[in-house]
Coordinates of C-alpha atoms in Angstrom, one line a residue:
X1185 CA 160.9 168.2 120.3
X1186 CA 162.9 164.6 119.9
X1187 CA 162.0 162.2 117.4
X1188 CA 161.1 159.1 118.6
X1189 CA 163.3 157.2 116.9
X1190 CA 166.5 159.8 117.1
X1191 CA 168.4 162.4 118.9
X1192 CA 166.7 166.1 119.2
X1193 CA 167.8 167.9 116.3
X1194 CA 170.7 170.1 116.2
X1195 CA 170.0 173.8 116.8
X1196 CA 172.3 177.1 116.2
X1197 CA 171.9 177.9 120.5
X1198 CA 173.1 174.1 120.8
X1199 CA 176.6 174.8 118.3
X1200 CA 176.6 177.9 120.2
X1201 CA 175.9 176.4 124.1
X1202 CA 179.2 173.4 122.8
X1203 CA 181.6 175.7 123.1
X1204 CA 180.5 177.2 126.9
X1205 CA 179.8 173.7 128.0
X1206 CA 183.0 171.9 126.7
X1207 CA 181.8 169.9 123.8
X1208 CA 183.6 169.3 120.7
X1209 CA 181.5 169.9 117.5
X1210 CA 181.8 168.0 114.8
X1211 CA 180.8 168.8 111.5
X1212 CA 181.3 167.2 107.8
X1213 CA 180.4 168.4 104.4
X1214 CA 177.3 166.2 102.1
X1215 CA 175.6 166.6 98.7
X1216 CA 172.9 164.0 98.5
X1217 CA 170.1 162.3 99.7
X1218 CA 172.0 159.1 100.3
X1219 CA 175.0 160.8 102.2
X1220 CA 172.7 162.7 104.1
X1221 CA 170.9 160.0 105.5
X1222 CA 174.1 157.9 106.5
X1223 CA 175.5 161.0 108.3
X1224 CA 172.0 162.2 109.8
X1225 CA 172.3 158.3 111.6
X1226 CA 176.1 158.9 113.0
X1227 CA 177.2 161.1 116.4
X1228 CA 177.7 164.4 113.7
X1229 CA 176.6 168.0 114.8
X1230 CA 176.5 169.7 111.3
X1231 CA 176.4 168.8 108.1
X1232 CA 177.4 172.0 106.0
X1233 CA 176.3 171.5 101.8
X1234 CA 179.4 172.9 101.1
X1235 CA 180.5 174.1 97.4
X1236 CA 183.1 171.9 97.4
X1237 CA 180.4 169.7 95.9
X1238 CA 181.7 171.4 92.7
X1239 CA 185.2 169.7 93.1
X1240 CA 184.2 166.1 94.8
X1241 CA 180.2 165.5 92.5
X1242 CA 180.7 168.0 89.5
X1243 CA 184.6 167.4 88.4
X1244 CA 185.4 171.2 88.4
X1245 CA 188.9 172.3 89.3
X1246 CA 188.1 174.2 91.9
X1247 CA 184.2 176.1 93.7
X1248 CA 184.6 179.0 91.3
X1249 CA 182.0 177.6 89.0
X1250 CA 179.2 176.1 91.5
X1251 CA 176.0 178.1 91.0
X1252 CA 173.1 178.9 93.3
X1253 CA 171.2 176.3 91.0
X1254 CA 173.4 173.9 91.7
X1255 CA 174.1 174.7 95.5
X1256 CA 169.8 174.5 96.2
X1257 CA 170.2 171.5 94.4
X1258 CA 172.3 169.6 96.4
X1259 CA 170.9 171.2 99.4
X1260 CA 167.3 170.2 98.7
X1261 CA 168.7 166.5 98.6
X1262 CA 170.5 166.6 101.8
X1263 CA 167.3 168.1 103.3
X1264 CA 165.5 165.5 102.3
X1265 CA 168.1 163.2 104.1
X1266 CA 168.6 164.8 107.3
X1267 CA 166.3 165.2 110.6
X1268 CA 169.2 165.6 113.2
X1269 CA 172.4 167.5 112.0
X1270 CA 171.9 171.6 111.8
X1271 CA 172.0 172.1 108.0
X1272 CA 174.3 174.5 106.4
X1273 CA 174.2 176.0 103.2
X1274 CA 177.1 177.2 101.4
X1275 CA 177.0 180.6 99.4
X1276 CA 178.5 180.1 96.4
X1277 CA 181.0 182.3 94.5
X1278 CA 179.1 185.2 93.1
X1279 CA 176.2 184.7 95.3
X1280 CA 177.0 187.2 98.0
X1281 CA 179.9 189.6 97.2
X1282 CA 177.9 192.2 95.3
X1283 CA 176.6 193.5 98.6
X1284 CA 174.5 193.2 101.3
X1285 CA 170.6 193.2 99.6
X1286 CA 171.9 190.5 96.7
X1287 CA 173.2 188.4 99.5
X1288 CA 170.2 188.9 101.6
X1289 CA 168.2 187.3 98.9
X1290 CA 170.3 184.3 98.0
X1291 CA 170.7 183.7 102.0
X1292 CA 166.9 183.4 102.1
X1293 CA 166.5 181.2 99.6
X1294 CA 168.7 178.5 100.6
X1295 CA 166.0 178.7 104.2
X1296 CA 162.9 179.1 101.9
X1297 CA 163.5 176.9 99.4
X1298 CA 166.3 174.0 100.7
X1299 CA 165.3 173.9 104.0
X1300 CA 168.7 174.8 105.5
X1301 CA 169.3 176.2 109.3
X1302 CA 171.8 178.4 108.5
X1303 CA 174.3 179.8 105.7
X1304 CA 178.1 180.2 105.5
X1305 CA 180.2 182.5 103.4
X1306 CA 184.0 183.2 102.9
X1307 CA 185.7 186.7 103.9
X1308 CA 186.6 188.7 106.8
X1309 CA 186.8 192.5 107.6
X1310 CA 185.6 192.7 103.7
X1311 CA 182.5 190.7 104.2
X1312 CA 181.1 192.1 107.9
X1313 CA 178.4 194.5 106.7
X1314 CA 177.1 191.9 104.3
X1315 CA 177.5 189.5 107.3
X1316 CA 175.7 191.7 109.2
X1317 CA 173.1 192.6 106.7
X1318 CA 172.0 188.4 106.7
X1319 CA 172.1 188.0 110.4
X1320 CA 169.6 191.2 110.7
X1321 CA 167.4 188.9 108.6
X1322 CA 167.2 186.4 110.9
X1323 CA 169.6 184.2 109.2
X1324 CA 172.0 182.7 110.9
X1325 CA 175.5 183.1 109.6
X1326 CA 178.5 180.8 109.7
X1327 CA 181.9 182.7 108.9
X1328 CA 185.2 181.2 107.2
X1329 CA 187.9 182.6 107.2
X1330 CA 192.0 181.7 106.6
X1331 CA 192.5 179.9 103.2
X1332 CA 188.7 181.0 101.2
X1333 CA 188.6 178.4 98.7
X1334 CA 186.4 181.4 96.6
X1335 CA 189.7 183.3 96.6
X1336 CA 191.6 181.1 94.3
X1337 CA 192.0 183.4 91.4
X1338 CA 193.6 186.1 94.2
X1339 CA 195.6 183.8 95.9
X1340 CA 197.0 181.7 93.2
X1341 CA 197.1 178.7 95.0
X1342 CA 195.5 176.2 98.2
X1343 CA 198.2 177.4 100.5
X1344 CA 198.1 178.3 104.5
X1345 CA 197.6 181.4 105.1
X1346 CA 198.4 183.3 108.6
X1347 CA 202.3 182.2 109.0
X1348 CA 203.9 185.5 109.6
X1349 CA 202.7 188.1 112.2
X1350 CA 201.0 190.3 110.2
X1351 CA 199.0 188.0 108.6
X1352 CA 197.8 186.2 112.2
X1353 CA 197.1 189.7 113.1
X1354 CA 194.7 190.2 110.0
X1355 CA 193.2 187.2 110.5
X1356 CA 192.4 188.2 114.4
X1357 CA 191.0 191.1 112.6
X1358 CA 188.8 189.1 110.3
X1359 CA 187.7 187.0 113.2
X1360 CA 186.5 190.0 115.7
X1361 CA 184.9 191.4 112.7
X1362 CA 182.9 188.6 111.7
X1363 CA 182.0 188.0 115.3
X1364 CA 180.8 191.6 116.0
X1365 CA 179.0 191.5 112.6
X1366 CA 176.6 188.5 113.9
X1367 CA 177.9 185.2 113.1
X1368 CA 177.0 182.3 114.8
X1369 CA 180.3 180.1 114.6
X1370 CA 184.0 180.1 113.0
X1371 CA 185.1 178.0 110.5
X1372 CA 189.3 178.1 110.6
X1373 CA 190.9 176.7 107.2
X1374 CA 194.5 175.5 106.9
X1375 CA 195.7 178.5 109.5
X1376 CA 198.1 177.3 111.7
X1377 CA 197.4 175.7 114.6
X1378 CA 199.1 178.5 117.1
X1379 CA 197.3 181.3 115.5
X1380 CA 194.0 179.5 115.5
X1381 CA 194.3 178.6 119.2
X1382 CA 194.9 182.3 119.6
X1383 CA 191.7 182.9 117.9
X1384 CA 189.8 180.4 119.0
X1385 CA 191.0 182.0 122.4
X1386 CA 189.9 185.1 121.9
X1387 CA 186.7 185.2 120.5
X1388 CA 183.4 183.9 122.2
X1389 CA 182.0 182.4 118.9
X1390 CA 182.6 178.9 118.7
X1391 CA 185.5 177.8 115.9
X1392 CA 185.0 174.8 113.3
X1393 CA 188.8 173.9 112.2
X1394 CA 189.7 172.4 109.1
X1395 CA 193.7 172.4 108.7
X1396 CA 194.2 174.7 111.9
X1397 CA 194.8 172.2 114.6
X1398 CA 193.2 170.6 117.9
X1399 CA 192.8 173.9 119.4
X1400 CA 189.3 174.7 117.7
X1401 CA 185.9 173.9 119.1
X1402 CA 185.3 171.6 116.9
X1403 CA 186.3 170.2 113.5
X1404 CA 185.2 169.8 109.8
X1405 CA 185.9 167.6 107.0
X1406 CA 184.9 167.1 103.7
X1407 CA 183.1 163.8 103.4
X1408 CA 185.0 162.6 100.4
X1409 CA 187.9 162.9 101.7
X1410 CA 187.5 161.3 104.7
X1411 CA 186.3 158.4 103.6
X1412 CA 188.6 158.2 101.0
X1413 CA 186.2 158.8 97.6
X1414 CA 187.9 161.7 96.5
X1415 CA 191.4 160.7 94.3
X1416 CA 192.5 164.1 92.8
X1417 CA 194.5 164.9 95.7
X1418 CA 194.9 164.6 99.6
X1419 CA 195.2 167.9 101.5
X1420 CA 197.6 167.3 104.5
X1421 CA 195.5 167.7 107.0
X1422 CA 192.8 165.1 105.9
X1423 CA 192.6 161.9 107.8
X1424 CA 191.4 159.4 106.1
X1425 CA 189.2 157.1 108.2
X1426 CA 188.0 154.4 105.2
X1427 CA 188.8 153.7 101.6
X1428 CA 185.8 153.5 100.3
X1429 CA 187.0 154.2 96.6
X1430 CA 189.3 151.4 96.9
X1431 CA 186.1 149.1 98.1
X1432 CA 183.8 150.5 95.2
X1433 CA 186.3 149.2 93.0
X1434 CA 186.7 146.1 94.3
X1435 CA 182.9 145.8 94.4
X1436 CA 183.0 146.8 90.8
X1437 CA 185.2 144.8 89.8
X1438 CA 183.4 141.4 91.2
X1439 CA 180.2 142.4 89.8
X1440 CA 181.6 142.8 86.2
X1441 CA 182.6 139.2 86.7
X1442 CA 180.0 137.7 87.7
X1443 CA 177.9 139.1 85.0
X1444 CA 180.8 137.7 82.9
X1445 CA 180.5 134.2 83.9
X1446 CA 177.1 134.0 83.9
X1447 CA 177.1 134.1 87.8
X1448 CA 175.1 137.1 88.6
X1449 CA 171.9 137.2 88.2
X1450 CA 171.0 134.2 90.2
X1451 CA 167.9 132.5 91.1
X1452 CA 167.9 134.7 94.5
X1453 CA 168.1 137.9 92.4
X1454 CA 165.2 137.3 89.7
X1455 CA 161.8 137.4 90.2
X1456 CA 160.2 133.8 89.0
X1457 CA 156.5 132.9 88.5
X1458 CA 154.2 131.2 90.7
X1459 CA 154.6 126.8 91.4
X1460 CA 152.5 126.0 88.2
X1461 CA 152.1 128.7 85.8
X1462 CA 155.5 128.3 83.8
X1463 CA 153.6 125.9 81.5
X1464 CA 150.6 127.7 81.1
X1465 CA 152.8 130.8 80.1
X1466 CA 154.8 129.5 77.7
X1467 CA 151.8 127.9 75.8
X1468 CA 149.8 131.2 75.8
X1469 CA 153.1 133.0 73.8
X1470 CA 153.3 130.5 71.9
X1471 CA 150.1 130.7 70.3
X1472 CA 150.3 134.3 70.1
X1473 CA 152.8 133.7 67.4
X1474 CA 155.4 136.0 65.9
X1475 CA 154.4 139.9 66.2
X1476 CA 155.7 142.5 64.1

């Protein structure tokens, strides 16, 4: 039922219904309360919790080290924040790939206990019976395949992955997979933008892009990066649509000198006592003398 004062919320038949009825989803990553609440307000679809968090809140080189903890954490905020988007929780590295009845119980938790929609994990043909396992459960299950973050210590490096024949054709592979095992949507990540077309083509999921081109249903970015908050690095298929960090700093900076000169606080930002009692203050500390 719609809120009064908001859109209906976001459902997994409505991602689902986008992709037959020709709208483009939209989807962004969040970690917080405040976040949440900004993007809960704006024209976005999903909001996935994603364990990037690790990289753009927690200073870590890369997701490896992002624990369930952690990842309820932040979700629980964003929860807290959000009464539109479909919420998405992330399963972090070490959460799922032991098998099917592990990742069972981690997927529930981030329902029971963070009040997510829905979780995602990384992996294709490898990851289908676990997949499958979560969706039995009544979860629903967004998949991710192309460049797994996760994967780092495999792959070396953030690199695009599908560029020759045979990798496309194990990445169709991973896609039918995940789609037979029960997943509700795609995400695409840095694949290129032929191959994910052909995907996007050929399966009857809809696909959430992120470095694989306009030919997805729908797109994903991380929040920090779109906005410009995140300075380690700029992935090449990030747009940046602000510069906040640029902004903060500017707001930082002005602050620090008002405080400086004596400018900030002023009689606008204190509190004051009522017409009249000033006097009778000051004479009642003075008699109560030195303290102490």
């Amino acid at each position: 039922m719609p809120d009064s004062d908001g859109p209906a919320k976001v459902t997994v038949p409505h991602v689902m219904a986008a992709r037959r009825e020709g709208r483009r989803i939209t989807m962004v990553t969040a970690y917080d309360y405040s976040f949440a609440a900004v993007v809960d307000k704006s024209d976005i679809d999903i909001i996935l919790v994603g364990d990037s968090g690790g990289m753009t809140l927690l200073g870590h080189q890369n997701t490896l080290p992002v624990t369930m903890d952690e990842m309820l954490l932040m979700s629980r905020a964003v929860a807290r924040g959000c009464r539109h988007c479909l919420l998405v929780g992330d399963m972090p590295f070490g959460s799922y790939e032991a098998g099917p009845q592990p990742a069972v119980a981690n997927a529930m938790r981030f329902l029971k206990e963070a009040a997510m929609d829905a979780v995602k994990l990384e992996g294709g043909v490898r990851m289908a019976a676990t997949v499958r396992a979560i969706a039995d459960a009544n979860i629903p299950v967004m998949g991710h395949i192309g460049l797994t973050p996760q994967s780092i210590a495999k792959l070396g490096s953030f690199q695009v992955q599908g560029r020759s024949a045979a990798a496309a054709a194990a990445l169709m592979e991973d896609a039918l997979a995940l789609e037979e095992a029960g997943v509700f949507s795609l995400v695409l990540e840095a694949i290129p933008a032929e191959v994910a077309a052909m995907i996007t083509e050929r399966v009857t999921v809809p696909t959430i892009g992120i470095g694989a081109g306009p030919g997805c249903d729908g797109q994903v970015l991380v929040l920090h990066d779109l906005l410009g908050l995140f300075q380690r690095f700029v992935p090449k298929f990030v747009k940046r649509y602000a510069d906040l960090a640029t902004e903060a700093r500017r707001a930082l900076d002005a602050y620090a000198a008002e405080v400086r000169s004596g400018e900030f606080p002023d009689r606008e930002h204190s509190y004051h006592l009522p017409a009249g009692e000033e006097r009778r203050v000051r004479a009642r500390l003075e008699e109560a003398g030195p303290t102490g």
